[in-house]
Amino acid sequence: WLAEDFTLGRLLASEAASLPGELARADTGRAASGPVLAPVDDAQEVWASGVTFLRSRDARVHEAETKDIYTKVYEAERPEFFMKCNGWRARAHGEPVRIRADSHWNVPEPELTLVINAHAEIVGYTAGNDMSSRDIEGANPLYLPQAKIYDGSCSLGPAIVVSAPGEMNDIAITLSIRRGGEPVFEGRTDTAQMKRGLEELADWLCRELTFPAGVLLLTGAGIVPPDDFTLQVGDVVRIAVGDLVLENAVAS
């Protein structure tokens, strides 16, 4: 258990160099029990970056009616960002994620999720699921908020690994989807396949935005199921980022 007055926001208001000491002071030494919560405060923001892997660029070009914009984003100096959710909307490990009722093509997107402090320093990472409605975004890029932002569209966890960005350059990311107990999709990538650097993404995100309590940033998907695949209610999505395992069932 951490101290009762502990908040992630207060921890992330500190500089990276003081984080180990702050954590040590917050640690009560008692074993925790009960349900695992998403590792984010209610008032914190969760942002996302897109088209950071070649596989993601290819998938979004294929789904889009306006095809050249994603190639331009992939090759541009400026990355793509969008706000995914406030912290209170994020689902935890073991809680259900959702697919939109008005969409017929839905996929999970497994992503390394950076934990960035108020000073734009990367201090750790967690696992994230950026649920996406591919048909909605493909119909018009301006529909991206509806394709990406809805109840149950983001899960995070189960923990935060305190880590420097230089230690995140070759982290394995895997995705497996089970239906009726049987695997229907499996994929693997790693952070070495990313076109953009992690510190580059943090710098761009924080360039003109202030996050006094820190921010979490989904860094893009390098695993995309084939075009004939869509999630169904009851599927179980398992994402591993390094040693972290995030699992959520799909609800309506």
PDB file of C-alpha atoms in Angstrom:
ATOM      1  CA  TRP A   1       0.000   0.000   0.000  1.00  0.00           C
ATOM      2  CA  LEU A   2       1.071   3.564  -0.669  1.00  0.00           C
ATOM      3  CA  ALA A   3       0.351   6.327   1.806  1.00  0.00           C
ATOM      4  CA  GLU A   4      -3.308   7.357   1.927  1.00  0.00           C
ATOM      5  CA  ASP A   5      -2.535  10.884   0.730  1.00  0.00           C
ATOM      6  CA  PHE A   6      -0.457   9.648  -2.237  1.00  0.00           C
ATOM      7  CA  THR A   7      -1.497  10.764  -5.720  1.00  0.00           C
ATOM      8  CA  LEU A   8       0.233  10.106  -9.011  1.00  0.00           C
ATOM      9  CA  GLY A   9      -0.289  13.749  -9.936  1.00  0.00           C
ATOM     10  CA  ARG A  10       1.662  14.965  -6.931  1.00  0.00           C
ATOM     11  CA  LEU A  11       4.439  12.477  -7.685  1.00  0.00           C
ATOM     12  CA  LEU A  12       4.652  13.638 -11.297  1.00  0.00           C
ATOM     13  CA  ALA A  13       4.827  17.269 -10.233  1.00  0.00           C
ATOM     14  CA  SER A  14       8.341  16.421  -8.999  1.00  0.00           C
ATOM     15  CA  GLU A  15      11.439  16.267 -11.179  1.00  0.00           C
ATOM     16  CA  ALA A  16      12.624  12.854 -12.350  1.00  0.00           C
ATOM     17  CA  ALA A  17      15.688  12.913 -10.076  1.00  0.00           C
ATOM     18  CA  SER A  18      13.533  13.137  -6.944  1.00  0.00           C
ATOM     19  CA  LEU A  19      11.041  10.438  -7.951  1.00  0.00           C
ATOM     20  CA  PRO A  20      12.770   7.469  -6.212  1.00  0.00           C
ATOM     21  CA  GLY A  21      12.849   9.328  -2.920  1.00  0.00           C
ATOM     22  CA  GLU A  22       9.210  10.381  -3.233  1.00  0.00           C
ATOM     23  CA  LEU A  23       8.191   6.778  -3.904  1.00  0.00           C
ATOM     24  CA  ALA A  24      10.207   5.505  -0.957  1.00  0.00           C
ATOM     25  CA  ARG A  25       8.486   7.971   1.368  1.00  0.00           C
ATOM     26  CA  ALA A  26       5.050   6.962   0.058  1.00  0.00           C
ATOM     27  CA  ASP A  27       5.648   3.211   0.476  1.00  0.00           C
ATOM     28  CA  THR A  28       4.014   1.935   3.681  1.00  0.00           C
ATOM     29  CA  GLY A  29       5.639  -1.474   3.398  1.00  0.00           C
ATOM     30  CA  ARG A  30       2.273  -3.217   3.669  1.00  0.00           C
ATOM     31  CA  ALA A  31       1.102  -5.704   1.014  1.00  0.00           C
ATOM     32  CA  ALA A  32      -1.815  -4.395  -1.053  1.00  0.00           C
ATOM     33  CA  SER A  33      -5.032  -6.283  -1.778  1.00  0.00           C
ATOM     34  CA  GLY A  34      -8.233  -5.684  -3.689  1.00  0.00           C
ATOM     35  CA  PRO A  35      -8.944  -4.809  -7.316  1.00  0.00           C
ATOM     36  CA  VAL A  36      -6.200  -3.293  -9.443  1.00  0.00           C
ATOM     37  CA  LEU A  37      -6.979   0.275 -10.502  1.00  0.00           C
ATOM     38  CA  ALA A  38      -5.830   1.982 -13.676  1.00  0.00           C
ATOM     39  CA  PRO A  39      -2.501   3.718 -12.904  1.00  0.00           C
ATOM     40  CA  VAL A  40      -3.750   7.243 -13.553  1.00  0.00           C
ATOM     41  CA  ASP A  41      -5.407   9.943 -11.453  1.00  0.00           C
ATOM     42  CA  ASP A  42      -8.959  11.010 -12.213  1.00  0.00           C
ATOM     43  CA  ALA A  43      -7.965  14.521 -13.281  1.00  0.00           C
ATOM     44  CA  GLN A  44      -4.980  13.538 -15.424  1.00  0.00           C
ATOM     45  CA  GLU A  45      -5.146  13.468 -19.201  1.00  0.00           C
ATOM     46  CA  VAL A  46      -4.287  10.528 -21.426  1.00  0.00           C
ATOM     47  CA  TRP A  47      -3.066  11.529 -24.903  1.00  0.00           C
ATOM     48  CA  ALA A  48      -2.176   9.420 -27.921  1.00  0.00           C
ATOM     49  CA  SER A  49       0.145   9.658 -30.885  1.00  0.00           C
ATOM     50  CA  GLY A  50      -0.666   8.028 -34.214  1.00  0.00           C
ATOM     51  CA  VAL A  51       1.175   6.711 -37.272  1.00  0.00           C
ATOM     52  CA  THR A  52       4.452   6.100 -35.419  1.00  0.00           C
ATOM     53  CA  PHE A  53       4.936   2.568 -36.829  1.00  0.00           C
ATOM     54  CA  LEU A  54       5.083   1.602 -40.515  1.00  0.00           C
ATOM     55  CA  ARG A  55       2.383  -1.035 -39.919  1.00  0.00           C
ATOM     56  CA  SER A  56       0.054   1.616 -38.508  1.00  0.00           C
ATOM     57  CA  ARG A  57       0.666   3.880 -41.480  1.00  0.00           C
ATOM     58  CA  ASP A  58      -0.087   1.067 -43.941  1.00  0.00           C
ATOM     59  CA  ALA A  59      -3.279   0.077 -42.120  1.00  0.00           C
ATOM     60  CA  ARG A  60      -4.623   3.606 -41.968  1.00  0.00           C
ATOM     61  CA  VAL A  61      -3.777   4.274 -45.618  1.00  0.00           C
ATOM     62  CA  HIS A  62      -5.701   1.130 -46.552  1.00  0.00           C
ATOM     63  CA  GLU A  63      -8.782   1.984 -44.501  1.00  0.00           C
ATOM     64  CA  ALA A  64      -8.912   5.647 -45.492  1.00  0.00           C
ATOM     65  CA  GLU A  65     -10.831   7.094 -48.421  1.00  0.00           C
ATOM     66  CA  THR A  66      -8.362  10.011 -48.353  1.00  0.00           C
ATOM     67  CA  LYS A  67      -5.142   8.030 -48.455  1.00  0.00           C
ATOM     68  CA  ASP A  68      -2.177  10.378 -48.727  1.00  0.00           C
ATOM     69  CA  ILE A  69      -2.638  12.202 -45.421  1.00  0.00           C
ATOM     70  CA  TYR A  70      -1.341   9.302 -43.318  1.00  0.00           C
ATOM     71  CA  THR A  71       1.783   8.919 -45.430  1.00  0.00           C
ATOM     72  CA  LYS A  72       2.391  12.639 -44.984  1.00  0.00           C
ATOM     73  CA  VAL A  73       1.984  12.346 -41.198  1.00  0.00           C
ATOM     74  CA  TYR A  74       4.341   9.365 -41.059  1.00  0.00           C
ATOM     75  CA  GLU A  75       7.022  11.265 -42.979  1.00  0.00           C
ATOM     76  CA  ALA A  76       6.464  14.715 -41.425  1.00  0.00           C
ATOM     77  CA  GLU A  77       8.524  16.341 -38.710  1.00  0.00           C
ATOM     78  CA  ARG A  78       5.410  17.110 -36.642  1.00  0.00           C
ATOM     79  CA  PRO A  79       3.734  14.029 -35.095  1.00  0.00           C
ATOM     80  CA  GLU A  80       0.000  13.429 -34.794  1.00  0.00           C
ATOM     81  CA  PHE A  81      -1.567  13.797 -31.339  1.00  0.00           C
ATOM     82  CA  PHE A  82      -5.068  13.547 -29.965  1.00  0.00           C
ATOM     83  CA  MET A  83      -6.478  13.470 -26.463  1.00  0.00           C
ATOM     84  CA  LYS A  84      -7.705   9.960 -25.691  1.00  0.00           C
ATOM     85  CA  CYS A  85      -9.445  10.424 -22.341  1.00  0.00           C
ATOM     86  CA  ASN A  86      -9.389  11.915 -18.866  1.00  0.00           C
ATOM     87  CA  GLY A  87      -7.973   9.615 -16.244  1.00  0.00           C
ATOM     88  CA  TRP A  88     -11.329   8.765 -14.723  1.00  0.00           C
ATOM     89  CA  ARG A  89     -12.475   7.293 -18.059  1.00  0.00           C
ATOM     90  CA  ALA A  90      -9.575   4.820 -18.342  1.00  0.00           C
ATOM     91  CA  ARG A  91     -10.425   1.168 -17.690  1.00  0.00           C
ATOM     92  CA  ALA A  92      -8.155  -0.952 -15.499  1.00  0.00           C
ATOM     93  CA  HIS A  93      -6.731  -4.427 -16.003  1.00  0.00           C
ATOM     94  CA  GLY A  94      -9.644  -6.843 -15.691  1.00  0.00           C
ATOM     95  CA  GLU A  95     -12.325  -4.268 -16.460  1.00  0.00           C
ATOM     96  CA  PRO A  96     -14.272  -4.417 -19.753  1.00  0.00           C
ATOM     97  CA  VAL A  97     -13.440  -2.337 -22.791  1.00  0.00           C
ATOM     98  CA  ARG A  98     -16.121  -1.581 -25.390  1.00  0.00           C
ATOM     99  CA  ILE A  99     -16.819  -1.466 -29.090  1.00  0.00           C
ATOM    100  CA  ARG A 100     -19.097   1.207 -30.504  1.00  0.00           C
ATOM    101  CA  ALA A 101     -22.651   0.147 -31.364  1.00  0.00           C
ATOM    102  CA  ASP A 102     -22.563   2.260 -34.546  1.00  0.00           C
ATOM    103  CA  SER A 103     -19.359   0.696 -35.900  1.00  0.00           C
ATOM    104  CA  HIS A 104     -18.767  -2.605 -37.691  1.00  0.00           C
ATOM    105  CA  TRP A 105     -14.941  -2.679 -37.773  1.00  0.00           C
ATOM    106  CA  ASN A 106     -13.241  -2.477 -34.379  1.00  0.00           C
ATOM    107  CA  VAL A 107      -9.762  -3.429 -33.203  1.00  0.00           C
ATOM    108  CA  PRO A 108      -7.566  -3.091 -30.108  1.00  0.00           C
ATOM    109  CA  GLU A 109      -4.260  -1.265 -30.452  1.00  0.00           C
ATOM    110  CA  PRO A 110      -1.524  -2.366 -27.999  1.00  0.00           C
ATOM    111  CA  GLU A 111       0.788   0.492 -27.110  1.00  0.00           C
ATOM    112  CA  LEU A 112       3.690   1.436 -24.896  1.00  0.00           C
ATOM    113  CA  THR A 113       2.262   4.268 -22.802  1.00  0.00           C
ATOM    114  CA  LEU A 114       4.704   6.854 -21.506  1.00  0.00           C
ATOM    115  CA  VAL A 115       4.372   8.392 -18.053  1.00  0.00           C
ATOM    116  CA  ILE A 116       5.578  11.992 -18.340  1.00  0.00           C
ATOM    117  CA  ASN A 117       6.013  14.375 -15.426  1.00  0.00           C
ATOM    118  CA  ALA A 118       5.188  18.074 -15.182  1.00  0.00           C
ATOM    119  CA  HIS A 119       8.683  18.923 -16.444  1.00  0.00           C
ATOM    120  CA  ALA A 120       8.183  16.983 -19.735  1.00  0.00           C
ATOM    121  CA  GLU A 121      10.516  14.216 -18.497  1.00  0.00           C
ATOM    122  CA  ILE A 122       9.695  10.573 -19.215  1.00  0.00           C
ATOM    123  CA  VAL A 123       9.791   8.751 -15.882  1.00  0.00           C
ATOM    124  CA  GLY A 124       8.214   5.396 -16.727  1.00  0.00           C
ATOM    125  CA  TYR A 125       5.723   3.459 -18.786  1.00  0.00           C
ATOM    126  CA  THR A 126       2.628   1.310 -18.598  1.00  0.00           C
ATOM    127  CA  ALA A 127       0.665  -0.822 -21.058  1.00  0.00           C
ATOM    128  CA  GLY A 128      -2.210   0.712 -22.978  1.00  0.00           C
ATOM    129  CA  ASN A 129      -5.065  -0.377 -25.244  1.00  0.00           C
ATOM    130  CA  ASP A 130      -6.192   2.305 -27.704  1.00  0.00           C
ATOM    131  CA  MET A 131      -9.492   0.815 -28.901  1.00  0.00           C
ATOM    132  CA  SER A 132     -10.353   2.041 -32.405  1.00  0.00           C
ATOM    133  CA  SER A 133     -13.276   1.976 -34.837  1.00  0.00           C
ATOM    134  CA  ARG A 134     -11.476   1.663 -38.163  1.00  0.00           C
ATOM    135  CA  ASP A 135     -14.514   2.160 -40.379  1.00  0.00           C
ATOM    136  CA  ILE A 136     -15.431   5.467 -38.735  1.00  0.00           C
ATOM    137  CA  GLU A 137     -11.964   6.943 -39.023  1.00  0.00           C
ATOM    138  CA  GLY A 138     -11.572   5.555 -42.525  1.00  0.00           C
ATOM    139  CA  ALA A 139     -14.730   7.278 -43.719  1.00  0.00           C
ATOM    140  CA  ASN A 140     -13.294  10.709 -42.892  1.00  0.00           C
ATOM    141  CA  PRO A 141     -10.160  11.680 -40.906  1.00  0.00           C
ATOM    142  CA  LEU A 142     -12.220  14.358 -39.129  1.00  0.00           C
ATOM    143  CA  TYR A 143     -14.177  11.536 -37.497  1.00  0.00           C
ATOM    144  CA  LEU A 144     -11.062  10.418 -35.591  1.00  0.00           C
ATOM    145  CA  PRO A 145     -12.389  11.665 -32.207  1.00  0.00           C
ATOM    146  CA  GLN A 146     -15.490   9.482 -32.615  1.00  0.00           C
ATOM    147  CA  ALA A 147     -13.404   6.507 -33.749  1.00  0.00           C
ATOM    148  CA  LYS A 148     -11.026   6.833 -30.813  1.00  0.00           C
ATOM    149  CA  ILE A 149     -12.883   8.518 -27.952  1.00  0.00           C
ATOM    150  CA  TYR A 150     -15.933   6.893 -26.387  1.00  0.00           C
ATOM    151  CA  ASP A 151     -16.861   5.083 -23.172  1.00  0.00           C
ATOM    152  CA  GLY A 152     -14.573   2.093 -22.645  1.00  0.00           C
ATOM    153  CA  SER A 153     -12.166   2.989 -25.447  1.00  0.00           C
ATOM    154  CA  CYS A 154      -8.986   3.041 -23.346  1.00  0.00           C
ATOM    155  CA  SER A 155      -7.486   0.672 -20.797  1.00  0.00           C
ATOM    156  CA  LEU A 156      -4.226   1.108 -18.898  1.00  0.00           C
ATOM    157  CA  GLY A 157      -2.141  -0.931 -16.503  1.00  0.00           C
ATOM    158  CA  PRO A 158      -1.724  -2.961 -14.510  1.00  0.00           C
ATOM    159  CA  ALA A 159       1.220  -0.970 -13.110  1.00  0.00           C
ATOM    160  CA  ILE A 160       3.821   1.675 -13.916  1.00  0.00           C
ATOM    161  CA  VAL A 161       7.415   0.638 -14.515  1.00  0.00           C
ATOM    162  CA  VAL A 162       9.724   3.426 -13.360  1.00  0.00           C
ATOM    163  CA  SER A 163      12.226   3.707 -16.191  1.00  0.00           C
ATOM    164  CA  ALA A 164      14.373   6.160 -18.131  1.00  0.00           C
ATOM    165  CA  PRO A 165      13.581   6.591 -21.841  1.00  0.00           C
ATOM    166  CA  GLY A 166      16.905   5.041 -22.850  1.00  0.00           C
ATOM    167  CA  GLU A 167      15.747   1.776 -21.257  1.00  0.00           C
ATOM    168  CA  MET A 168      12.609   1.630 -23.441  1.00  0.00           C
ATOM    169  CA  ASN A 169      14.217   1.349 -26.871  1.00  0.00           C
ATOM    170  CA  ASP A 170      13.670  -2.389 -27.352  1.00  0.00           C
ATOM    171  CA  ILE A 171      10.621  -3.398 -25.332  1.00  0.00           C
ATOM    172  CA  ALA A 172       8.566  -6.288 -26.711  1.00  0.00           C
ATOM    173  CA  ILE A 173       4.858  -5.639 -27.331  1.00  0.00           C
ATOM    174  CA  THR A 174       2.467  -8.523 -27.969  1.00  0.00           C
ATOM    175  CA  LEU A 175      -1.252  -8.798 -28.645  1.00  0.00           C
ATOM    176  CA  SER A 176      -3.435 -11.873 -28.395  1.00  0.00           C
ATOM    177  CA  ILE A 177      -7.203 -12.078 -28.813  1.00  0.00           C
ATOM    178  CA  ARG A 178      -9.235 -15.076 -27.645  1.00  0.00           C
ATOM    179  CA  ARG A 179     -12.784 -15.889 -28.661  1.00  0.00           C
ATOM    180  CA  GLY A 180     -14.596 -18.640 -26.838  1.00  0.00           C
ATOM    181  CA  GLY A 181     -11.310 -19.572 -25.213  1.00  0.00           C
ATOM    182  CA  GLU A 182      -9.561 -20.046 -28.560  1.00  0.00           C
ATOM    183  CA  PRO A 183      -6.944 -17.706 -30.078  1.00  0.00           C
ATOM    184  CA  VAL A 184      -8.183 -15.772 -33.132  1.00  0.00           C
ATOM    185  CA  PHE A 185      -5.280 -13.353 -33.513  1.00  0.00           C
ATOM    186  CA  GLU A 186      -1.720 -13.009 -32.238  1.00  0.00           C
ATOM    187  CA  GLY A 187       0.901 -10.412 -33.115  1.00  0.00           C
ATOM    188  CA  ARG A 188       4.237  -9.111 -31.926  1.00  0.00           C
ATOM    189  CA  THR A 189       6.395  -6.026 -32.388  1.00  0.00           C
ATOM    190  CA  ASP A 190       8.844  -3.992 -30.308  1.00  0.00           C
ATOM    191  CA  THR A 191       9.608  -0.363 -29.639  1.00  0.00           C
ATOM    192  CA  ALA A 192      12.719  -0.528 -31.832  1.00  0.00           C
ATOM    193  CA  GLN A 193      10.344  -0.516 -34.832  1.00  0.00           C
ATOM    194  CA  MET A 194       9.048   2.973 -34.001  1.00  0.00           C
ATOM    195  CA  LYS A 195       9.897   5.720 -36.471  1.00  0.00           C
ATOM    196  CA  ARG A 196       9.822   8.443 -33.821  1.00  0.00           C
ATOM    197  CA  GLY A 197      11.854   8.623 -30.645  1.00  0.00           C
ATOM    198  CA  LEU A 198      10.105   8.573 -27.283  1.00  0.00           C
ATOM    199  CA  GLU A 199      11.715  11.788 -26.073  1.00  0.00           C
ATOM    200  CA  GLU A 200      10.815  13.381 -29.404  1.00  0.00           C
ATOM    201  CA  LEU A 201       7.142  12.547 -28.801  1.00  0.00           C
ATOM    202  CA  ALA A 202       7.241  13.868 -25.232  1.00  0.00           C
ATOM    203  CA  ASP A 203       8.892  17.069 -26.396  1.00  0.00           C
ATOM    204  CA  TRP A 204       6.304  17.725 -29.106  1.00  0.00           C
ATOM    205  CA  LEU A 205       3.372  16.977 -26.789  1.00  0.00           C
ATOM    206  CA  CYS A 206       4.629  19.303 -24.054  1.00  0.00           C
ATOM    207  CA  ARG A 207       5.905  22.016 -26.370  1.00  0.00           C
ATOM    208  CA  GLU A 208       2.810  24.230 -26.067  1.00  0.00           C
ATOM    209  CA  LEU A 209       0.813  22.331 -23.430  1.00  0.00           C
ATOM    210  CA  THR A 210       1.399  22.408 -19.691  1.00  0.00           C
ATOM    211  CA  PHE A 211       0.580  19.344 -17.569  1.00  0.00           C
ATOM    212  CA  PRO A 212       1.011  20.351 -13.889  1.00  0.00           C
ATOM    213  CA  ALA A 213       0.143  16.829 -12.714  1.00  0.00           C
ATOM    214  CA  GLY A 214       1.907  15.018 -15.546  1.00  0.00           C
ATOM    215  CA  VAL A 215       0.378  13.192 -18.496  1.00  0.00           C
ATOM    216  CA  LEU A 216       0.217   9.692 -20.002  1.00  0.00           C
ATOM    217  CA  LEU A 217       0.953   9.256 -23.715  1.00  0.00           C
ATOM    218  CA  LEU A 218       0.023   6.241 -25.846  1.00  0.00           C
ATOM    219  CA  THR A 219       2.818   6.039 -28.415  1.00  0.00           C
ATOM    220  CA  GLY A 220       1.183   4.283 -31.366  1.00  0.00           C
ATOM    221  CA  ALA A 221       0.439   0.756 -32.512  1.00  0.00           C
ATOM    222  CA  GLY A 222       2.786  -1.535 -34.404  1.00  0.00           C
ATOM    223  CA  ILE A 223       0.334  -4.456 -34.407  1.00  0.00           C
ATOM    224  CA  VAL A 224      -2.885  -4.221 -36.417  1.00  0.00           C
ATOM    225  CA  PRO A 225      -5.143  -7.260 -37.044  1.00  0.00           C
ATOM    226  CA  PRO A 226      -5.923  -8.080 -40.700  1.00  0.00           C
ATOM    227  CA  ASP A 227      -8.597  -6.127 -42.532  1.00  0.00           C
ATOM    228  CA  ASP A 228     -11.126  -8.980 -42.339  1.00  0.00           C
ATOM    229  CA  PHE A 229     -10.939  -9.054 -38.526  1.00  0.00           C
ATOM    230  CA  THR A 230     -13.207  -7.198 -36.117  1.00  0.00           C
ATOM    231  CA  LEU A 231     -13.689  -7.588 -32.378  1.00  0.00           C
ATOM    232  CA  GLN A 232     -16.825  -9.215 -31.018  1.00  0.00           C
ATOM    233  CA  VAL A 233     -18.505  -8.918 -27.641  1.00  0.00           C
ATOM    234  CA  GLY A 234     -16.990 -11.537 -25.350  1.00  0.00           C
ATOM    235  CA  ASP A 235     -13.519 -11.468 -26.922  1.00  0.00           C
ATOM    236  CA  VAL A 236     -10.630 -11.258 -24.461  1.00  0.00           C
ATOM    237  CA  VAL A 237      -7.794  -8.902 -25.393  1.00  0.00           C
ATOM    238  CA  ARG A 238      -4.388  -9.574 -23.823  1.00  0.00           C
ATOM    239  CA  ILE A 239      -1.630  -7.001 -24.263  1.00  0.00           C
ATOM    240  CA  ALA A 240       1.903  -7.439 -22.960  1.00  0.00           C
ATOM    241  CA  VAL A 241       4.372  -4.546 -22.877  1.00  0.00           C
ATOM    242  CA  GLY A 242       7.610  -5.870 -21.473  1.00  0.00           C
ATOM    243  CA  ASP A 243       6.648  -7.705 -18.273  1.00  0.00           C
ATOM    244  CA  LEU A 244       3.328  -5.874 -17.897  1.00  0.00           C
ATOM    245  CA  VAL A 245       0.192  -7.782 -18.909  1.00  0.00           C
ATOM    246  CA  LEU A 246      -3.064  -5.899 -19.496  1.00  0.00           C
ATOM    247  CA  GLU A 247      -6.157  -8.023 -20.102  1.00  0.00           C
ATOM    248  CA  ASN A 248      -9.703  -6.874 -20.794  1.00  0.00           C
ATOM    249  CA  ALA A 249     -12.849  -8.542 -22.044  1.00  0.00           C
ATOM    250  CA  VAL A 250     -14.881  -6.791 -24.743  1.00  0.00           C
ATOM    251  CA  ALA A 251     -18.358  -5.594 -23.809  1.00  0.00           C
ATOM    252  CA  SER A 252     -21.103  -3.925 -25.808  1.00  0.00           C
TER     253      SER A 252
END
